[in-house]
Structure formats: structure tokens, C-alpha cells
CSV table of C-alpha atoms and ligand atoms in Angstrom, one decimal:
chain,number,residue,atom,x,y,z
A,1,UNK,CA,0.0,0.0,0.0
A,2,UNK,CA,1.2,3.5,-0.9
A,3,UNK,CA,0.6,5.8,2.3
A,4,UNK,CA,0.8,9.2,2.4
A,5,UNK,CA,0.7,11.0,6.2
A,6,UNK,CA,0.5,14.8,6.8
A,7,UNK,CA,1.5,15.6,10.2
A,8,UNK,CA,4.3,13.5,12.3
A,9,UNK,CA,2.8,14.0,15.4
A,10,UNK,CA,2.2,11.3,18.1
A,11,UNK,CA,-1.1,10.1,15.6
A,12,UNK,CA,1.0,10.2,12.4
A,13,UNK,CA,4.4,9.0,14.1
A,14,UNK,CA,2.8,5.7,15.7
A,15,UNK,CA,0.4,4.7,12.5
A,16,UNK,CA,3.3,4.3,10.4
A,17,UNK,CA,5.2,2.2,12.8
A,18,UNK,CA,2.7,-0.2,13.2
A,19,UNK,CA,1.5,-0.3,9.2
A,20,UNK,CA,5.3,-0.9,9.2
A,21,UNK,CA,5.5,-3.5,11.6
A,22,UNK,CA,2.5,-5.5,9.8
A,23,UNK,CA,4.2,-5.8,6.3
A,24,UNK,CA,7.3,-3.7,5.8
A,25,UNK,CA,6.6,-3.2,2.1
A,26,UNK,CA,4.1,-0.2,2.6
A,27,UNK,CA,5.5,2.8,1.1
A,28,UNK,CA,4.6,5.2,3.6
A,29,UNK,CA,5.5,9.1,3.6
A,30,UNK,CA,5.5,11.5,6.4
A,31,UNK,CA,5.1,15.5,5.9
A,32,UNK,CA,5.8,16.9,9.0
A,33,UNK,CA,6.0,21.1,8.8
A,34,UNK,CA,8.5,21.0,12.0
A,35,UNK,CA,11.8,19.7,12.2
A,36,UNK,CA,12.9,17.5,14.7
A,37,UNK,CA,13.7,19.0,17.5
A,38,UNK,CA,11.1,21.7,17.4
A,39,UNK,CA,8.3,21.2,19.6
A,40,UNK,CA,5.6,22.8,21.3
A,41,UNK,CA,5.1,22.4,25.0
A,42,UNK,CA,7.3,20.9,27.5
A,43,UNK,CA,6.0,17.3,29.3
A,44,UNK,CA,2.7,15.1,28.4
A,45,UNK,CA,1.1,13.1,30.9
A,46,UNK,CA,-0.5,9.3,30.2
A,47,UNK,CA,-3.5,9.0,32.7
A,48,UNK,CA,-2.6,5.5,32.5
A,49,UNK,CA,-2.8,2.4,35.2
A,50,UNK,CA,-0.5,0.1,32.5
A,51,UNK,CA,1.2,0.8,28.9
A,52,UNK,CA,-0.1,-2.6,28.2
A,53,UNK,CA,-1.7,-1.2,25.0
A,54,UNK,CA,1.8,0.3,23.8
A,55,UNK,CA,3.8,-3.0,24.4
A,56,UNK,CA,1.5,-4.8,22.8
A,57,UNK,CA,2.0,-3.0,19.6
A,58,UNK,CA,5.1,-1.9,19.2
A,59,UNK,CA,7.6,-3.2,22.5
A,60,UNK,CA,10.4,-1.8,20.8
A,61,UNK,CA,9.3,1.9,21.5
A,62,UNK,CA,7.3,1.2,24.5
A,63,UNK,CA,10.2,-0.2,26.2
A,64,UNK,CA,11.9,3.5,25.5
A,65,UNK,CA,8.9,5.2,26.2
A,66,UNK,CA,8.9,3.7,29.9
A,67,UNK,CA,12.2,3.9,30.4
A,68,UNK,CA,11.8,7.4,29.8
A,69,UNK,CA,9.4,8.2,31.7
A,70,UNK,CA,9.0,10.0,35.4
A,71,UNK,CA,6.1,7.6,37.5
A,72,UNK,CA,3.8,8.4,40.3
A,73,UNK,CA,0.4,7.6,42.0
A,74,UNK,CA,-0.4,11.1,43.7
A,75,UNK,CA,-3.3,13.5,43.0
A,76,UNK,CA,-2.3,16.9,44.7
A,77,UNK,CA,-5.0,19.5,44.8
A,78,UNK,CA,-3.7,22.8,46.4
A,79,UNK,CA,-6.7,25.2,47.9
A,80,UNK,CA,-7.3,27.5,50.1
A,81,UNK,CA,-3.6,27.1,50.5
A,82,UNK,CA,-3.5,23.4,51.6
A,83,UNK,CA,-2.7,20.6,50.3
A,84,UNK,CA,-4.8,17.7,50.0
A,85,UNK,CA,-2.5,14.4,48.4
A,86,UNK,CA,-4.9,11.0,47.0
A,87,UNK,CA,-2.8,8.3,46.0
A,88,UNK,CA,-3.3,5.0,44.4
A,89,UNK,CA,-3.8,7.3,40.6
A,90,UNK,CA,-1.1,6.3,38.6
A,91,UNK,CA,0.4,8.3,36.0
A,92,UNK,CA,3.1,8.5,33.9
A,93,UNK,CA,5.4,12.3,32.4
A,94,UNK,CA,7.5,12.3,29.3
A,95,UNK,CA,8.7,15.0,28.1
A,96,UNK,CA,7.2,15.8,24.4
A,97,UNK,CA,10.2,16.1,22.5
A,98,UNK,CA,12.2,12.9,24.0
A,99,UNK,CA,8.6,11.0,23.1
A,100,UNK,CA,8.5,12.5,19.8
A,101,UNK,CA,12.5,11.6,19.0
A,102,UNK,CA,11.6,7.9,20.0
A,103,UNK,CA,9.0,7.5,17.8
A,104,UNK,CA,11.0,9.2,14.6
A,105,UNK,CA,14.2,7.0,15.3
A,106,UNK,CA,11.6,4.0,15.2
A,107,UNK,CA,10.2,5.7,12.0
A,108,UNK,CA,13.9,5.4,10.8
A,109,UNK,CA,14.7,1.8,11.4
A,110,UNK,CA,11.3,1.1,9.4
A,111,UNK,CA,11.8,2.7,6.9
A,112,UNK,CA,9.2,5.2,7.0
A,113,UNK,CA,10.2,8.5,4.6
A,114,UNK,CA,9.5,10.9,7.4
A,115,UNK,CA,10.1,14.8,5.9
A,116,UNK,CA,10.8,16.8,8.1
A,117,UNK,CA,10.4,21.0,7.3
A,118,UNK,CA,7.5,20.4,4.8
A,119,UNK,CA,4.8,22.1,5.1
A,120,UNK,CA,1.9,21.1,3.2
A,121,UNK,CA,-0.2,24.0,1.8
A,122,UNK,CA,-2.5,22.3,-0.6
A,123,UNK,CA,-3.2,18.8,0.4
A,124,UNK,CA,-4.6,17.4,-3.2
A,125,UNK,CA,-1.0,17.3,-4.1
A,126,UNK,CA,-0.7,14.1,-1.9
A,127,UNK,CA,-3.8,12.6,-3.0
A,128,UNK,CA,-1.8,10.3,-5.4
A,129,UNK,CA,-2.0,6.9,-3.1
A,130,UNK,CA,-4.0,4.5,-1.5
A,131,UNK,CA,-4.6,6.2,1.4
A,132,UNK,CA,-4.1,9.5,3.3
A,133,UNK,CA,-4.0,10.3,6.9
A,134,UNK,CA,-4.5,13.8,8.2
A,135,UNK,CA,-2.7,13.6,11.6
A,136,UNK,CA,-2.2,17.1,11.1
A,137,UNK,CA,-3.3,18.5,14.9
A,138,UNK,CA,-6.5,20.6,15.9
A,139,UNK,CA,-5.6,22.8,13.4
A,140,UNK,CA,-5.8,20.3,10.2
A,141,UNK,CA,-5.4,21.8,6.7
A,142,UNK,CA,-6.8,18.7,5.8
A,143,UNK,CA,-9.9,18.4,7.8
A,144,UNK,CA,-10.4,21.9,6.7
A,145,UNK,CA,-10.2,21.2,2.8
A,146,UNK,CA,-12.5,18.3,3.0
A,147,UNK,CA,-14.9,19.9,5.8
A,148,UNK,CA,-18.0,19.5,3.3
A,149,UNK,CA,-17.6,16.1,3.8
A,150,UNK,CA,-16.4,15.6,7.0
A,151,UNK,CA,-18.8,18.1,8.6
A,152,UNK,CA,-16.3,19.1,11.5
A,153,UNK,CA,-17.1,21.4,14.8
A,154,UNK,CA,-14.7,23.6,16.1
A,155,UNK,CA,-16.1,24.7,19.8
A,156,UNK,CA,-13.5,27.1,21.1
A,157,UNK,CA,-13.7,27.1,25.2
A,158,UNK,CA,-14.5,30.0,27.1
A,159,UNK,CA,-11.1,29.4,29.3
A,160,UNK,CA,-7.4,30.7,28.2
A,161,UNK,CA,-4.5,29.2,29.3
A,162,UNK,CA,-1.0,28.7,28.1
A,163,UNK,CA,2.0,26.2,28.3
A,164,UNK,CA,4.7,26.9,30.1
A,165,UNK,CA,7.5,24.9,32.2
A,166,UNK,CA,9.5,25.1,35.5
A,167,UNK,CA,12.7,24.0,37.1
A,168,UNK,CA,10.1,23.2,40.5
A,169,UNK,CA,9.6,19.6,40.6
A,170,UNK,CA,6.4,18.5,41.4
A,171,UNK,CA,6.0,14.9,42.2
A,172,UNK,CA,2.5,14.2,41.4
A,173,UNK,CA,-0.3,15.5,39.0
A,174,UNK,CA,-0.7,18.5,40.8
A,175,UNK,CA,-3.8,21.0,40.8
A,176,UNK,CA,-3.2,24.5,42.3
A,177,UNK,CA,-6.3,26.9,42.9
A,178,UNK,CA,-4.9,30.5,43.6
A,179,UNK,CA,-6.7,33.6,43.5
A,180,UNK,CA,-5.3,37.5,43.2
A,181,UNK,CA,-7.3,41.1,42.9
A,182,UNK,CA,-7.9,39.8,39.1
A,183,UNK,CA,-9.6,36.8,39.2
A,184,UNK,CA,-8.8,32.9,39.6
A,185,UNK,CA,-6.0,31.0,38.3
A,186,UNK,CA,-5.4,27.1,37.5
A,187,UNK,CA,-2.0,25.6,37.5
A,188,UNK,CA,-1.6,21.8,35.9
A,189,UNK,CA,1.9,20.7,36.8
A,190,UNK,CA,3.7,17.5,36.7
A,191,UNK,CA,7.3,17.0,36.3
A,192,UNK,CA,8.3,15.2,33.5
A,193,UNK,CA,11.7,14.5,33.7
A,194,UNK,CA,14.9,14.5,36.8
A,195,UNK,CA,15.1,18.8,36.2
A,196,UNK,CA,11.9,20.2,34.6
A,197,UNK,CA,8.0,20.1,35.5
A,198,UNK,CA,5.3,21.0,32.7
A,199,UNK,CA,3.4,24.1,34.3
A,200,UNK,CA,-0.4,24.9,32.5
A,201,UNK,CA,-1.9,27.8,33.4
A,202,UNK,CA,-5.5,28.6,32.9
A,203,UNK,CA,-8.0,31.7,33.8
A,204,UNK,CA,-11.3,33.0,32.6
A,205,UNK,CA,-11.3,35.6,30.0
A,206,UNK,CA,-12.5,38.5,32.7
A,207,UNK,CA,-9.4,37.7,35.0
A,208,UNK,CA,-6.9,37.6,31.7
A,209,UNK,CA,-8.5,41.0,30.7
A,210,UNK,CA,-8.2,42.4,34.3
A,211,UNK,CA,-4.2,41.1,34.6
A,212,UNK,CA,-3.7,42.7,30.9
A,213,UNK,CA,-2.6,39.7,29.3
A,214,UNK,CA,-3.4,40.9,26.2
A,215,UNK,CA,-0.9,43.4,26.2
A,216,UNK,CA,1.8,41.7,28.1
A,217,UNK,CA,5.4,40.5,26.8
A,218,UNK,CA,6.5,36.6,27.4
A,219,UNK,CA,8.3,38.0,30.0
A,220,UNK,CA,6.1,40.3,32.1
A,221,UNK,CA,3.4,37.3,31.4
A,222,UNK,CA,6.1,34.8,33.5
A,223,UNK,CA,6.3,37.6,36.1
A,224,UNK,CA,2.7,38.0,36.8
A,225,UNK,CA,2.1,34.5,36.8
A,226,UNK,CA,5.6,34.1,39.5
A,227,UNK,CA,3.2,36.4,41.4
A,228,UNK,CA,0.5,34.4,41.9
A,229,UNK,CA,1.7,31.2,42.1
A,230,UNK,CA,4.8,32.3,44.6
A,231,UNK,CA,3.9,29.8,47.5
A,232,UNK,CA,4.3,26.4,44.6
A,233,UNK,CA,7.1,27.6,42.6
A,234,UNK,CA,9.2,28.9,45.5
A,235,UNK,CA,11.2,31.3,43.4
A,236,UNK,CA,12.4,28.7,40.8
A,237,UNK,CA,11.3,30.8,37.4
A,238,UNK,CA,8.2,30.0,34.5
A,239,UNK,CA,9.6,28.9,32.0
A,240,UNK,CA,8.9,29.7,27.9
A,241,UNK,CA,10.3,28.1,24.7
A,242,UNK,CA,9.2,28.8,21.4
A,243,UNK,CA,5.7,29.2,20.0
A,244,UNK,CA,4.2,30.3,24.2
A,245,UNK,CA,0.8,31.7,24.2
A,246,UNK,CA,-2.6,31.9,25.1
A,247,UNK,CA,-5.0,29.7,23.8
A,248,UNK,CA,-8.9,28.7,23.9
A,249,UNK,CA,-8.9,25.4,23.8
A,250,UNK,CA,-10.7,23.8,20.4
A,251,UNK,CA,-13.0,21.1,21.0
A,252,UNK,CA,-13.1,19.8,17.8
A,253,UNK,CA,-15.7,16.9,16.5
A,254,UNK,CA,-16.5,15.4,13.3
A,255,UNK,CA,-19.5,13.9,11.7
A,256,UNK,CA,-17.8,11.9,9.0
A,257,UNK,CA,-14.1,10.6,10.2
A,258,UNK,CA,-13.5,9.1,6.4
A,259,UNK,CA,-14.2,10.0,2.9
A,260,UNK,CA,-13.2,7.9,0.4
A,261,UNK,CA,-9.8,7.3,0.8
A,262,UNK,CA,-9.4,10.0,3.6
A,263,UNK,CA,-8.9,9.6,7.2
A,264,UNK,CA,-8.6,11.8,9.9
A,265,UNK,CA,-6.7,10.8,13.2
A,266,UNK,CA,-5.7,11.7,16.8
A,267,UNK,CA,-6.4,15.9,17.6
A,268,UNK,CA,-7.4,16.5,13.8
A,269,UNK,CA,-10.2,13.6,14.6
A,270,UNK,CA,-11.1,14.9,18.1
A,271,UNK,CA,-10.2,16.8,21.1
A,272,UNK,CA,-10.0,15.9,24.3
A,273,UNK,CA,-9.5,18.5,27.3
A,274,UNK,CA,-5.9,18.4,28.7
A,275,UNK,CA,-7.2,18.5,32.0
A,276,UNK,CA,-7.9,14.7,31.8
A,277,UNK,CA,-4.4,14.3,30.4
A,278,UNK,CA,-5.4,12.0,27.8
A,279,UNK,CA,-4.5,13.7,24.3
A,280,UNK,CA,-1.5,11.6,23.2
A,281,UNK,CA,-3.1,8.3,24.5
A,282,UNK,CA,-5.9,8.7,22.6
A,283,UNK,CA,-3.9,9.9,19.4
A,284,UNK,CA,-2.3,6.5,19.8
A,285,UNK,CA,-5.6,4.3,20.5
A,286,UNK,CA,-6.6,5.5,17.0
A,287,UNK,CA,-3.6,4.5,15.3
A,288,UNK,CA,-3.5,1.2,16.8
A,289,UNK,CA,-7.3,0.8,16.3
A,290,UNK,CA,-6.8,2.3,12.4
A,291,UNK,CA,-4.0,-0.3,11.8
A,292,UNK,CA,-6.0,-3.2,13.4
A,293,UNK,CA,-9.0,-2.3,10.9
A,294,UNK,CA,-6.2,-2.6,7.8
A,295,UNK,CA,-4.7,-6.1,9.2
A,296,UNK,CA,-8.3,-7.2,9.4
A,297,UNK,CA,-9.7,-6.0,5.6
A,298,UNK,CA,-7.4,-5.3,2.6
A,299,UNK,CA,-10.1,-3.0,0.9
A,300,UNK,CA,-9.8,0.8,2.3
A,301,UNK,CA,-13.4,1.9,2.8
A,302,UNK,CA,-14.3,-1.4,4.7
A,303,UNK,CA,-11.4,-0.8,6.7
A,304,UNK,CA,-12.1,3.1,7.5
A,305,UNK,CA,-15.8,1.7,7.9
A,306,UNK,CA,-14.7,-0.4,10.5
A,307,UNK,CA,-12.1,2.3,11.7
A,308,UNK,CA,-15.4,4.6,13.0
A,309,UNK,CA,-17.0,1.9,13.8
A,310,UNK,CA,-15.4,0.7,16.5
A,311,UNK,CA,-13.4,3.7,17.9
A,312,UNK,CA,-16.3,6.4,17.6
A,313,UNK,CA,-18.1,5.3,21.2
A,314,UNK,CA,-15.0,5.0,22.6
A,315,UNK,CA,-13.7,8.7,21.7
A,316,UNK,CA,-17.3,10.3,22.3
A,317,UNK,CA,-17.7,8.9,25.6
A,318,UNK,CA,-13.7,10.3,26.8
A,319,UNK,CA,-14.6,13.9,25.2
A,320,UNK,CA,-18.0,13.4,27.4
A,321,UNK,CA,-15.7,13.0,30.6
A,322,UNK,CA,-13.3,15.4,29.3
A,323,UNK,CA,-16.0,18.0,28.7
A,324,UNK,CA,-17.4,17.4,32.1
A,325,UNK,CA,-13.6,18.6,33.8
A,326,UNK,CA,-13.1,21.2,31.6
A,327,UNK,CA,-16.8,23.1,32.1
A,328,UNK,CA,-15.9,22.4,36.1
A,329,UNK,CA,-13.0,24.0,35.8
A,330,UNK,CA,-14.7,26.8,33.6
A,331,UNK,CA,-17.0,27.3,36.8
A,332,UNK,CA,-14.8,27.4,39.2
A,333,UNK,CA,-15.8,30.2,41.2
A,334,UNK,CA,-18.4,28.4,41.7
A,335,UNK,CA,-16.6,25.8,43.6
A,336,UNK,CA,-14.2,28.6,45.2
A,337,UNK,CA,-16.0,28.7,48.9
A,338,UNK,CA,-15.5,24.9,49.8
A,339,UNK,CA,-13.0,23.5,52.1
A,340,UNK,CA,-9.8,22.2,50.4
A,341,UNK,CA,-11.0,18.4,51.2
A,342,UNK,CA,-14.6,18.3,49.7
A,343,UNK,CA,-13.2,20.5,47.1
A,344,UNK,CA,-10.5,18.1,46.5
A,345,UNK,CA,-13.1,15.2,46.6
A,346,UNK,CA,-15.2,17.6,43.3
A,347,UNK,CA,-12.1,17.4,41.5
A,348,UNK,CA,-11.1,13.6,41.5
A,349,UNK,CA,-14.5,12.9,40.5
A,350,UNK,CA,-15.2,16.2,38.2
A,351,UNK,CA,-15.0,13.7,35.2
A,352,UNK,CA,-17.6,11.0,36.3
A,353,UNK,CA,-15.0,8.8,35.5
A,354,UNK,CA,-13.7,8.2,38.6
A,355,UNK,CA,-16.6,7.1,41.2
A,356,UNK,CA,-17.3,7.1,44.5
A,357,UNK,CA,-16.4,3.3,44.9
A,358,UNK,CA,-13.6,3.3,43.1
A,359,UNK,CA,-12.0,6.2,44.8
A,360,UNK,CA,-12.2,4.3,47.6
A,361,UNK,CA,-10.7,1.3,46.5
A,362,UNK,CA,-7.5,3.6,45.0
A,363,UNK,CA,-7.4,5.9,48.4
A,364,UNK,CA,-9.9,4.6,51.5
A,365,UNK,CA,-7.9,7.2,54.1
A,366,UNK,CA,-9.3,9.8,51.7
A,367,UNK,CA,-12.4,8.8,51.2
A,368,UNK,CA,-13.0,8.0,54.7
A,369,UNK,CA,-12.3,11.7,55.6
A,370,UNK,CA,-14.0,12.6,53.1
A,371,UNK,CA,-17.1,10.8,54.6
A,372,UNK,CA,-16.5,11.8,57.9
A,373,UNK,CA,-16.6,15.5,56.8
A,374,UNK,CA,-19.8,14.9,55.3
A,375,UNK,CA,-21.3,13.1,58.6
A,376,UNK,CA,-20.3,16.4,60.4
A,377,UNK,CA,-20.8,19.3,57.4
A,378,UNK,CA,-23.8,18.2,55.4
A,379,UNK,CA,-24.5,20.8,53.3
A,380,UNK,CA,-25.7,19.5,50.1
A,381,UNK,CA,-22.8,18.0,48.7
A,382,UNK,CA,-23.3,14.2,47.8
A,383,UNK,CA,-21.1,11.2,47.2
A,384,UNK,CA,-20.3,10.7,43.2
A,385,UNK,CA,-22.5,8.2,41.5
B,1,FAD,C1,-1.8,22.6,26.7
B,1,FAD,C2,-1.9,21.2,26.3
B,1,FAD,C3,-1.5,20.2,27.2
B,1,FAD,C4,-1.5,18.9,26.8
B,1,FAD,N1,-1.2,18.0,27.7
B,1,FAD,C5,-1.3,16.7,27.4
B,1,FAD,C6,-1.0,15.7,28.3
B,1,FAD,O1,-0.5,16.0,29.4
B,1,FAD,N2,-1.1,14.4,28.0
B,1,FAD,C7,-1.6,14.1,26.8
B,1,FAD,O2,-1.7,12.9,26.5
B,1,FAD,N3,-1.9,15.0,25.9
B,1,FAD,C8,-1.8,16.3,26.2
B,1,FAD,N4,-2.1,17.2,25.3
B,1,FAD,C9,-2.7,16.8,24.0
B,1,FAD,C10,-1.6,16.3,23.0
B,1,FAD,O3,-0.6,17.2,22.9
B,1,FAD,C11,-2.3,16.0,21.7
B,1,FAD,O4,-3.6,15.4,22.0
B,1,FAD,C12,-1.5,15.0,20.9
B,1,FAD,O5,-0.2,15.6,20.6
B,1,FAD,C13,-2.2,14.7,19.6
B,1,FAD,O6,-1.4,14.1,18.7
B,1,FAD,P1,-1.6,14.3,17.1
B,1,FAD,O7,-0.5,13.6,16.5
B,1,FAD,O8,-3.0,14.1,16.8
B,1,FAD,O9,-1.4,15.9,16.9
B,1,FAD,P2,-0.2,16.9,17.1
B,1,FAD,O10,0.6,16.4,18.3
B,1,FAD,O11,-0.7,18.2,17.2
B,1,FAD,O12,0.7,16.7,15.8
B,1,FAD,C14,0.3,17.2,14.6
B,1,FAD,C15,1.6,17.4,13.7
B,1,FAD,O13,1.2,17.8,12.4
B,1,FAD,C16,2.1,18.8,12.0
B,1,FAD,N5,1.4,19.6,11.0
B,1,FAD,C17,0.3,20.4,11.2
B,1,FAD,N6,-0.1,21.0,10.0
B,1,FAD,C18,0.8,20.6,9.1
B,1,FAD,C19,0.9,20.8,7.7
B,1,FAD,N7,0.1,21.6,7.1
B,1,FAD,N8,2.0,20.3,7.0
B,1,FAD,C20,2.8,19.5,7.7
B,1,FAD,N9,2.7,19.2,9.0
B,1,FAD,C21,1.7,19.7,9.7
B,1,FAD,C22,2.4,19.6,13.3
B,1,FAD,O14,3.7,20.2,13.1
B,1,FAD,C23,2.5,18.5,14.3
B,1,FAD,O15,3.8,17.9,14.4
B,1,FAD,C24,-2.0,18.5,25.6
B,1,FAD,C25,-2.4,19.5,24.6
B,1,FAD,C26,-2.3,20.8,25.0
B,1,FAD,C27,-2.7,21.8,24.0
């Protein structure tokens, strides 16, 4: 089969391995518009209990990918300025470029023809094969070219936030709630490697408006966001590298995921809300679900059928669970007034993902305070369904 890919991010990347790995006489072609050591973005977390899904696969790059990769089992959520730890959620931080690199030296030893620096502007020039992946990221120039057909949605969130890092380890996937004279801020931080923590920051558009972000530099942003979150970076500096800025997140959804020989695949398919930490892992379900459908059924449309088919549910019902956190965290004023441990207990279980039951079965010392605070408080919270 003659592949052509546009995009070598995680979706692109991983698809060719495995089509690769299944009979190593595909032609298959990358475009990527970066080269390889540009990247956006500092650490990605897996939300993950096992990487069973990855060895399976391909155990070449998985066993790189782990050995790569900082562990831990601790929610932190910072409020109120307290600390309130769960354990027993395992998760795992790699830094985005070191993930990226293993997956284009595996690209190598295959023998994919991975481009890097090319930037595709008009995608009917790569129509000329049997099948063509847009892996090309939320912003897709090929989703966009084909959107009569694939009928996409592209719901930009109310919230901004923007990607930064930090020299501040934080063992855990750490939550901090702080508040100043402008509004509320979020900080998502996990370290991803021995030296260097990923460090999200997000805010409603009224408190970026009343802290001037719009008309900040990259440096005065850093500043005013050393401010606020003083007490959890403890003077170790925010850092940038290239391409830093505020975004809304896109929450992007298709109607049609094929057309003709077509496909879309990982953030050009669907978003997910980073909140949830579950981006790159679903990039990668869809490539190893995409190349399942080809080792199954030879012809292209049965196997893109097949493709939607069985991933679709899947997809809608993370972006359900993602959506969930991210309009919580959208509302969070709302949530502002309660004590850091019910408020802790709203955010492990924001998503509906993560019940009652089985928050006690990964931390009972939590839940049972958690339940003990309710005997005595009341006040209409409830336990998760
Ligand atoms: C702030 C933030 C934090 C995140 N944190 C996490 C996290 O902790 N854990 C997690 O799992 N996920 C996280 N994600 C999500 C994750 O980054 C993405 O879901 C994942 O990278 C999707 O992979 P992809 O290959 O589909 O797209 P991308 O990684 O976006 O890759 C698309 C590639 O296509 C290339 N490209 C685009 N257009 C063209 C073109 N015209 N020509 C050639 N090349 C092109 C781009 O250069 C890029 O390399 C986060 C995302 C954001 C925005």
C-alpha cells in the first residue's frame, strides 16, 4: 500500500510504525512542517494504570517510552492554601520532545520516509495513493479542505490558558487553585523528567483582561504569573520556549471521520481537554485501532468503515468526561468557597470517570475523611455516583 501521512505527530508517528511493523513493504511518507527537535510544549502526561496497550503493539518503543518516563500515583490539589495528596492514581510524564524523538528514530529503522520542514499547503497534491491520513493536529489543513464532507465542529472554550514549564519539581499531577485582585487561576503541573515540571496555566477571560494579558510581553506574562503562584514555585522561574501563548482550547468533533480514501486521526479527529491528560493516548488508540482495521480488511473503505465503527463510542464517551472537567473547571468560582477536602473530593471525581467506589478502592484514608466531613458538614454535597 502507498501511504501518504500529513502531520508527524504522536497520531502520524505511531500509525506508520505499526502499518510498518504489519508488512514492511508499505511505502509510507510523512510530511511533517517541523523539524525534529522543534516542539511545542514541555512534558505530556499518560492518565494510565499500565502501557499494556503500547507494548502490545510496538515493544520496541514502548520499552523507551517507559524507560523514559517519570512515574507516580499522587493527586495533589492545592486550595485555600492546603494541600490535599490521593494516592493510588497512577500516572506517567515524558517529556514531548524525548517521546516524539523515539518515535522518529523507530520511523527510521522502518523505513518510513519521514520529511521533516515540509509544510503542506495544498493537500490534493498528496492525494496520489492508496490512502491518506491527516494527523495534522487541531488545526488540520486537511480536515479543513475536506470539511463538506467531514462536517467538523470547532467549539473554542471559554477558558485561556498557556504552556509553560519550570525547574520546580512537582512529584504528582498537581492541581493549584490561587486567586489574586484579578480573578482565579489554575495551574496543571507535573514533572516530566529529573530537572523540569510541565506548568499549565489557565483563567477565565475576565481575570486575563483584568491582569492585561493581552498586552503583556512573554516576560512580564512569566512575572505576573511568578506572582500568583509564589507559595508552589518557591522562586524557581516560569519557564517559555518557542511558539508560548494563550489559547482557547478547540473542541473539535467530526461527523464523517472518512471520505473515500481519507482519514482523519488523533487531535485533527477529536479533542479531548488536557485537564484529563489524555490527548497523546488517545492519538495512539486511533492509530493502533486504524491499523487493526487494515490487518483485518485489505479493501480501504471497509477498513475506514470499521475504523469509526469501532473507535467512535470509545472517543465520544472520553470527550463526554473530558468536557465534564473542563466546564468544572470553567466554573470554578463556583466551587471557590468549599473546604480544600470536599473541594479536592469535586475534583477527583469532576469527570464521572472516577466514582465514589472506586476512589475508595484507590485511596480509602481519603475517602473516609471525606465521609467523615460529610457526617459532620452536610451541606448538600453528595457522594459521586
Ligand atoms: C496545553 C496542552 C497540554 C496537553 N497535555 C497533554 C498531556 O498532558 N497528556 C496528553 O496525553 N496529551 C496532552 N495534550 C494533547 C496532546 O498534545 C495532543 O492530543 C497530541 O499531541 C495529539 O497528537 P496528534 O499527532 O494528533 O497531533 P499533534 O501532536 O498536534 O501533531 C500534529 C503534527 O502535524 C504537523 N502539521 C500540522 N499541520 C501541518 C501541515 N500543514 N503540514 C505538515 N505538518 C503539519 C504539526 O507540526 C504536528 O507535528 C495537551 C495539549 C495541549 C494543547
Amino acid at each position: 500500500m502507498k501511504i501518504n501521512i500529513i502531520g508527524g505527530g504522536p497520531a502520524g508517528l505511531y500509525f506508520a510504525i505499526l502499518m510498518k511493523n504489519q508488512d514492511s513493504s508499505h511505502e509510507i511518507s510523512i510530511a511533517e512542517r517541523d523539524g525534529p527537535n522543534d516542539t511545542f510544549g514541555w512534558g505530556i502526561v499518560f492518565s494510565d494504570q499500565t502501557f499494556s496497550y503500547l507494548e502490545d503493539n510496538d515493544p520496541t518503543s514502548c520499552q523507551q517510552i517507559t524507560g523514559n518516563c517519570e512515574i507516580w500515583d499522587n493527586v495533589d490539589i492545592v486550595h485555600k492554601d492546603q494541600k490535599v495528596t490521593i494516592r493510588g492514581n497512577r500516572f506517567s510524564g515524558i517529556g514531548r520532545l524525548k517521546f516524539l524523538n523515539i518515535l522518529h528514530e523507530r520511523c527510521r529503522d522502518l523505513d518510513v520516509d519521514l520529511r521533516f520542514r515540509t509544510n503542506v499547503e495544498d493537500v490534493s497534491r498528496y492525494r496520489d495513493c492508496d490512502l491518506l491520513v491527516g494527523a495534522d493536529g487541531a488545526g488540520s489543513l486537511l480536515r479543513h479542505t475536506y470539511r463538506d464532507f467531514f462536517e467538523p465542529s470547532v467549539d473554542l472554550r471559554k477558558n485561556k490558558y498557556i504552556w509553560l514549564g519550570t525547574n520546580q519539581l512537582f512529584h504528582g499531577l498537581t492541581l493549584t487553585f490561587r486567586t489574586n485582585r484579578d480573578g482565579y487561576f489554575i495551574a496543571h503541573s507535573y514533572k516530566f523528567n529529573k530537572t523540569t515540571s510541565t506548568f499549565i496555566v489557565e483563567c477565565n477571560e475576565a481575570t486575563w483582561r483584568k491582569a492585561g494579558f493581552d498586552s503583556k510581553s512573554e516576560a512580564e506574562t512569566c512575572e505576573y504569573l511568578q506572582h500568583v503562584f509564589d507559595a508552589d514555585l518557591r522562586e524557581r522561574p516560569l519557564l517559555t520556549n518557542n511558539f508560548v501563548r494563550w489559547i482557547n482550547f478547540p473542541l473539535i468533533r467530526n461527523q464523517h471521520w472518512w471520505h473515500e480514501n481519507i482519514v482523519l486521526l488523533g487531535d485533527a479527529l477529536h479533542t479531548a481537554h488536557f485537564s484529563i491528560g489524555s490527548g497523546t493516548k488517545m492519538a495512539l488508540e486511533d492509530s493502533i485501532a486504524l491499523a487493526k482495521c487494515f490487518a483485518d480488511e485489505s479493501d480501504v473503505t471497509a477498513a475506514l468503515g470499521a475504523f469509526e465503527r469501532a473507535r467512535r463510542p470509545l472517543v465520544e464517551s472520553l470527550q463526554d468526561a473530558a468536557s465534564a472537567s473542563l466546564l468544572l473547571l470553567e466554573n470554578i468560582h463556583d466551587d471557590w468557597h468549599l473546604e480544600p477536602l470536599p473541594f479536592a473530593y469535586k475534583m477527583m471525581t469532576r469527570s464521572g470517570r472516577i466514582t465514589h467506589e472506586k476512589l475508595k478502592r484507590r485511596d480509602p484514608d481519603f475517602v473516609a475523611a471525606y465521609e467523615d466531613w460529610l457526617r459532620i458538614a452536610g451541606c448538600g454535597l453528595r457522594i459521586a455516583d
